[in-house]
């Protein structure tokens, strides 16, 4: 076994997610202990503290104290749903989210919603609220916790229907136990504070009997205590990094297709909770045992329950049930395997051995726990009229019997009676190969009767004289029955095998089809086709387009887009990334089953499957569609990544091309510019020139200077955008500033003021770049504030960096332009290329510094911070 | 000295040669043009110019190579012409014996000023025996290690005095930082730019306190210093 490592998911689970709201539970042993009252008085307190609290839903009990407590709290009016002429009030999730309050109170966590609601259960509604970031306070009684169902049933004799999964309860951030002594509760009941007077006596004698209450109270107290323990462990887990993991138990429940399955799952879950163990559930299907229809349903119900209870589930397949089970347990580091006590008759155990025995022998260092329990009342029943009686089978059986009899009569004189029996057996095999069990039994019985009739004394009667003939009949019947059952099993195995083959083949060809294309529509078409082939159902692939509305990417005669209600379900699924629709507990009333295509951190869309009869959609059929959804998601994700990386490459290439082009063009522009500037400057000093011509020459010189600056900026930009290699050297900052000031001296009417401390500020920078930064700022100031502006540059030194404050006296930068001043080609007018400030910022940032625009009343103010570089000892 | 100033320009761009020719057109200078390095060297040997203008980007050979070869047989002042961004070349040329540099685009006035400075320094090339250096209002007494501006003594450290002396000997001419480091600190300190910067910053501040019109040390970023009078 490999060492158990800290599970990253477990670690992550201890980190409170940022967005999800808190969940606070008020837990009580029974109705009437005062949960709602306690919740409401806490809410009042919270409101006094200034928190926003709303009542999302309050059960309309007539309890005056409770109603008094609710006064003054805002109530979100419930949603009214008509069902069979009755108006039912339900929690209005949308309205609560819209109200945007911090805390929402919801009474009765275990409530089942009216048919037609979005979710089947109220706890799912609360989940939505938590996901929306709302803190929820809610009340629940101990008997509504799923894994305690059996115990509650044992104690009280009541099998609770409305339950909440343990995984939801465990996610609560806080549990408050509301407890009063049973006598006090009974007293309250007698005073009529809980139920109407006519119900009191009945309640006292049954559920509210003292024995019951004591047991329930113990359960509630114990549950809370375990929870406190868990919290302690959790805090230890975050404090001590490793230790608790060594003691981590992992419990695996082996689910068998029988009526005990769900009971065993619940028992294991309780065990797992009390041991703080991980919980896994597995079922092993073997070709040697094909469960009955009832068994299949039980198995499926149990596996679904295990999933709801937070188990990691798996279905294994293999000839050797025990071997598969042990292998899985070892690979998952399981410490305890839980199994049900065998319910087969003992003689079968002697003959075929028992899985439990084998497992105990093979388990090695894994503990095996055998759980007992009465079979549960079947909640699930196979649909009736399954496998219609096929009259042709029986007819053909009789035909075979007749044929064998006729042939037997023909050859009787030449052969032994045993050979005649063989003729009948051919018929039995032939019928059981092609028809159901009933027909083969008809054939077996018919054969025995016919043999009796035609070939035993007295002939042509069904009487038997010879006792040995009875033995012959018995053996003949037994052999026929065994033959037919073996053949039937063979047939079943073949069918299962070919179905598996078909599924594998279809999934394989789907994955090939998905890999062969990059078009999402093609992918969707393949997926829809695969769903059709595998399940026979119509399906559609939905996706969200850029405008946020849902589009059908591909569909096979679903008519999806015509139905607004169905699109709403699709939208919900894509938005929440959770499955919904028929076969699920969410929006179960819709005609389609919707599965999100959920990739890493993003839902690409959904698959919609038309569900005509939800009972047809067994877990294995659903798993097929889920597998297709997973494949499709992976393919879309892959295509997306490929597209993104292709685009990135293209972008990088075009960037490079642009910067190469720019740099070569700029180089070629400079030489002629140098000639123009030079020539104009010569022209300007020619003595014979008129003053007008001289001015023109000056204009040529100035303008080509400007052009030269633009070209220089372009070059600088391409240089900085590429990989800048800084030529770092030590400079006194005021030197650099003064150099920049003297280079731009002719841009200003009055000299630029430089204020620097007497002690030189030494910086290790690329001097030319920083000089250029200042030149660009100065040019910018001259351009926008005008030649006449006064510019002040203040130098100072703070911890680790040099600070250059730059300000002019111009009109400043309007607020709407301020966020964009450092954008490329951002310029307020026709003057300048709009590159100067962008270059300046990039150059400063290349030094690890910052260049910011400082909001000010007068003029434009910039602030440059440059790291000083490492200290050097002066020699 | 009524001789016209003879200038050889080695530059491959015809347009630039043309405007240079125009700027020397008034008769006080004569310009001889060469388009390639080898042509230029022949021209210098033949014309014995007062000043050479050398473009660093030549088609046949590197301008630096031309300079190196020239320096083996001539001390003629050389002003290199460069495009912006070729700063390492500039420093290499200055350290390799060029007297000054000009970055394109430049104006004629700048060019003329540089030529005059270069020619002046060529005439007083030997500073070693000087006991005093004067640069405008600045006066350096080499024997007494005293620097003064208009008779007011500057309180300089030894190193600052040495630095100022080198700059004053090359007044109006750029001095590379490597040159300063070698002269003042010696070959072992060629890379101690931090030290040089600190001393220069102090020297600049002291000079600034007594500054009169025009007299100042100008920093040429990435290249060196120039004392302006």
mmCIF file of C-alpha atoms in Angstrom, chain B residues 9-116:
data_model
loop_
_atom_site.group_PDB
_atom_site.id
_atom_site.type_symbol
_atom_site.label_atom_id
_atom_site.label_comp_id
_atom_site.label_asym_id
_atom_site.label_seq_id
_atom_site.Cartn_x
_atom_site.Cartn_y
_atom_site.Cartn_z
ATOM 1 C CA UNK B 9 34.945 64.585 -44.551
ATOM 2 C CA UNK B 10 34.608 60.836 -44.806
ATOM 3 C CA UNK B 11 30.905 60.174 -45.227
ATOM 4 C CA UNK B 12 28.978 57.919 -47.575
ATOM 5 C CA UNK B 13 25.752 59.931 -47.634
ATOM 6 C CA UNK B 14 25.931 62.369 -50.538
ATOM 7 C CA UNK B 15 23.207 64.569 -49.087
ATOM 8 C CA UNK B 16 25.135 65.127 -45.921
ATOM 9 C CA UNK B 17 28.355 65.843 -47.793
ATOM 10 C CA UNK B 18 26.430 68.346 -49.907
ATOM 11 C CA UNK B 19 25.139 70.363 -46.973
ATOM 12 C CA UNK B 20 28.525 70.235 -45.276
ATOM 13 C CA UNK B 21 30.061 71.643 -48.441
ATOM 14 C CA UNK B 22 27.455 74.393 -48.503
ATOM 15 C CA UNK B 23 28.199 75.314 -44.904
ATOM 16 C CA UNK B 24 31.920 75.702 -45.700
ATOM 17 C CA UNK B 25 31.084 77.643 -48.804
ATOM 18 C CA UNK B 26 32.148 81.096 -47.613
ATOM 19 C CA UNK B 27 35.808 80.565 -48.437
ATOM 20 C CA UNK B 28 37.280 80.407 -44.982
ATOM 21 C CA UNK B 29 37.338 76.615 -45.208
ATOM 22 C CA UNK B 30 37.802 74.108 -47.962
ATOM 23 C CA UNK B 31 36.121 70.726 -47.865
ATOM 24 C CA UNK B 32 37.517 67.545 -49.336
ATOM 25 C CA UNK B 33 35.084 64.677 -49.598
ATOM 26 C CA UNK B 34 35.570 60.957 -49.462
ATOM 27 C CA UNK B 35 32.807 58.330 -49.703
ATOM 28 C CA UNK B 36 34.723 55.401 -48.275
ATOM 29 C CA UNK B 37 37.266 54.755 -45.538
ATOM 30 C CA UNK B 38 40.207 53.906 -47.762
ATOM 31 C CA UNK B 39 39.493 56.866 -50.022
ATOM 32 C CA UNK B 40 39.410 59.059 -46.936
ATOM 33 C CA UNK B 41 42.756 57.846 -45.604
ATOM 34 C CA UNK B 42 44.416 58.581 -48.960
ATOM 35 C CA UNK B 43 42.808 62.010 -48.980
ATOM 36 C CA UNK B 44 44.087 62.791 -45.476
ATOM 37 C CA UNK B 45 47.597 61.724 -46.446
ATOM 38 C CA UNK B 46 47.465 63.936 -49.522
ATOM 39 C CA UNK B 47 45.742 67.057 -48.174
ATOM 40 C CA UNK B 48 47.110 67.139 -44.607
ATOM 41 C CA UNK B 49 43.824 68.634 -43.252
ATOM 42 C CA UNK B 50 43.348 70.635 -40.061
ATOM 43 C CA UNK B 51 40.304 68.588 -39.055
ATOM 44 C CA UNK B 52 38.779 65.271 -40.134
ATOM 45 C CA UNK B 53 35.032 64.573 -39.949
ATOM 46 C CA UNK B 54 34.553 60.827 -39.835
ATOM 47 C CA UNK B 55 31.237 59.022 -40.179
ATOM 48 C CA UNK B 56 31.204 55.825 -38.149
ATOM 49 C CA UNK B 57 28.892 53.947 -40.505
ATOM 50 C CA UNK B 58 30.879 53.522 -43.717
ATOM 51 C CA UNK B 59 30.157 51.053 -46.474
ATOM 52 C CA UNK B 60 33.650 49.547 -46.921
ATOM 53 C CA UNK B 61 35.016 49.399 -43.395
ATOM 54 C CA UNK B 62 34.182 50.273 -39.829
ATOM 55 C CA UNK B 63 34.778 53.936 -39.010
ATOM 56 C CA UNK B 64 36.573 52.804 -35.852
ATOM 57 C CA UNK B 65 39.046 50.822 -37.967
ATOM 58 C CA UNK B 66 39.718 53.895 -40.107
ATOM 59 C CA UNK B 67 40.352 55.897 -36.942
ATOM 60 C CA UNK B 68 42.722 53.242 -35.579
ATOM 61 C CA UNK B 69 44.730 53.201 -38.782
ATOM 62 C CA UNK B 70 44.796 56.989 -39.001
ATOM 63 C CA UNK B 71 46.129 57.276 -35.461
ATOM 64 C CA UNK B 72 49.161 55.157 -36.360
ATOM 65 C CA UNK B 73 50.542 57.958 -38.495
ATOM 66 C CA UNK B 74 48.638 61.189 -37.773
ATOM 67 C CA UNK B 75 47.501 63.339 -34.826
ATOM 68 C CA UNK B 76 45.010 65.321 -36.840
ATOM 69 C CA UNK B 77 41.891 66.182 -34.775
ATOM 70 C CA UNK B 78 39.040 63.826 -35.636
ATOM 71 C CA UNK B 79 35.378 64.544 -34.993
ATOM 72 C CA UNK B 80 33.191 61.469 -35.417
ATOM 73 C CA UNK B 81 29.691 61.744 -36.802
ATOM 74 C CA UNK B 82 27.228 59.183 -35.423
ATOM 75 C CA UNK B 83 23.580 58.391 -35.419
ATOM 76 C CA UNK B 84 21.768 58.347 -32.103
ATOM 77 C CA UNK B 85 21.871 55.031 -30.336
ATOM 78 C CA UNK B 86 25.460 54.235 -31.302
ATOM 79 C CA UNK B 87 26.735 55.288 -27.896
ATOM 80 C CA UNK B 88 29.144 52.430 -27.393
ATOM 81 C CA UNK B 89 30.712 53.283 -30.758
ATOM 82 C CA UNK B 90 31.012 56.888 -29.681
ATOM 83 C CA UNK B 91 32.846 55.988 -26.504
ATOM 84 C CA UNK B 92 35.048 53.550 -28.381
ATOM 85 C CA UNK B 93 35.924 56.245 -30.903
ATOM 86 C CA UNK B 94 36.693 58.793 -28.192
ATOM 87 C CA UNK B 95 38.817 56.306 -26.286
ATOM 88 C CA UNK B 96 40.427 55.311 -29.558
ATOM 89 C CA UNK B 97 41.732 58.809 -30.240
ATOM 90 C CA UNK B 98 38.849 60.822 -31.632
ATOM 91 C CA UNK B 99 38.702 64.376 -30.293
ATOM 92 C CA UNK B 100 34.974 64.858 -30.217
ATOM 93 C CA UNK B 101 31.707 63.631 -31.604
ATOM 94 C CA UNK B 102 28.533 64.967 -33.121
ATOM 95 C CA UNK B 103 25.224 63.200 -33.169
ATOM 96 C CA UNK B 104 23.119 63.463 -36.306
ATOM 97 C CA UNK B 105 21.133 65.514 -36.908
ATOM 98 C CA UNK B 106 23.350 68.454 -35.966
ATOM 99 C CA UNK B 107 23.302 72.092 -36.963
ATOM 100 C CA UNK B 108 26.078 73.889 -38.744
ATOM 101 C CA UNK B 109 26.644 76.175 -35.789
ATOM 102 C CA UNK B 110 27.351 73.162 -33.560
ATOM 103 C CA UNK B 111 29.705 71.713 -36.136
ATOM 104 C CA UNK B 112 31.654 74.932 -36.488
ATOM 105 C CA UNK B 113 32.010 75.286 -32.726
ATOM 106 C CA UNK B 114 33.361 71.725 -32.456
ATOM 107 C CA UNK B 115 35.812 72.278 -35.273
ATOM 108 C CA UNK B 116 37.146 75.414 -33.639
#
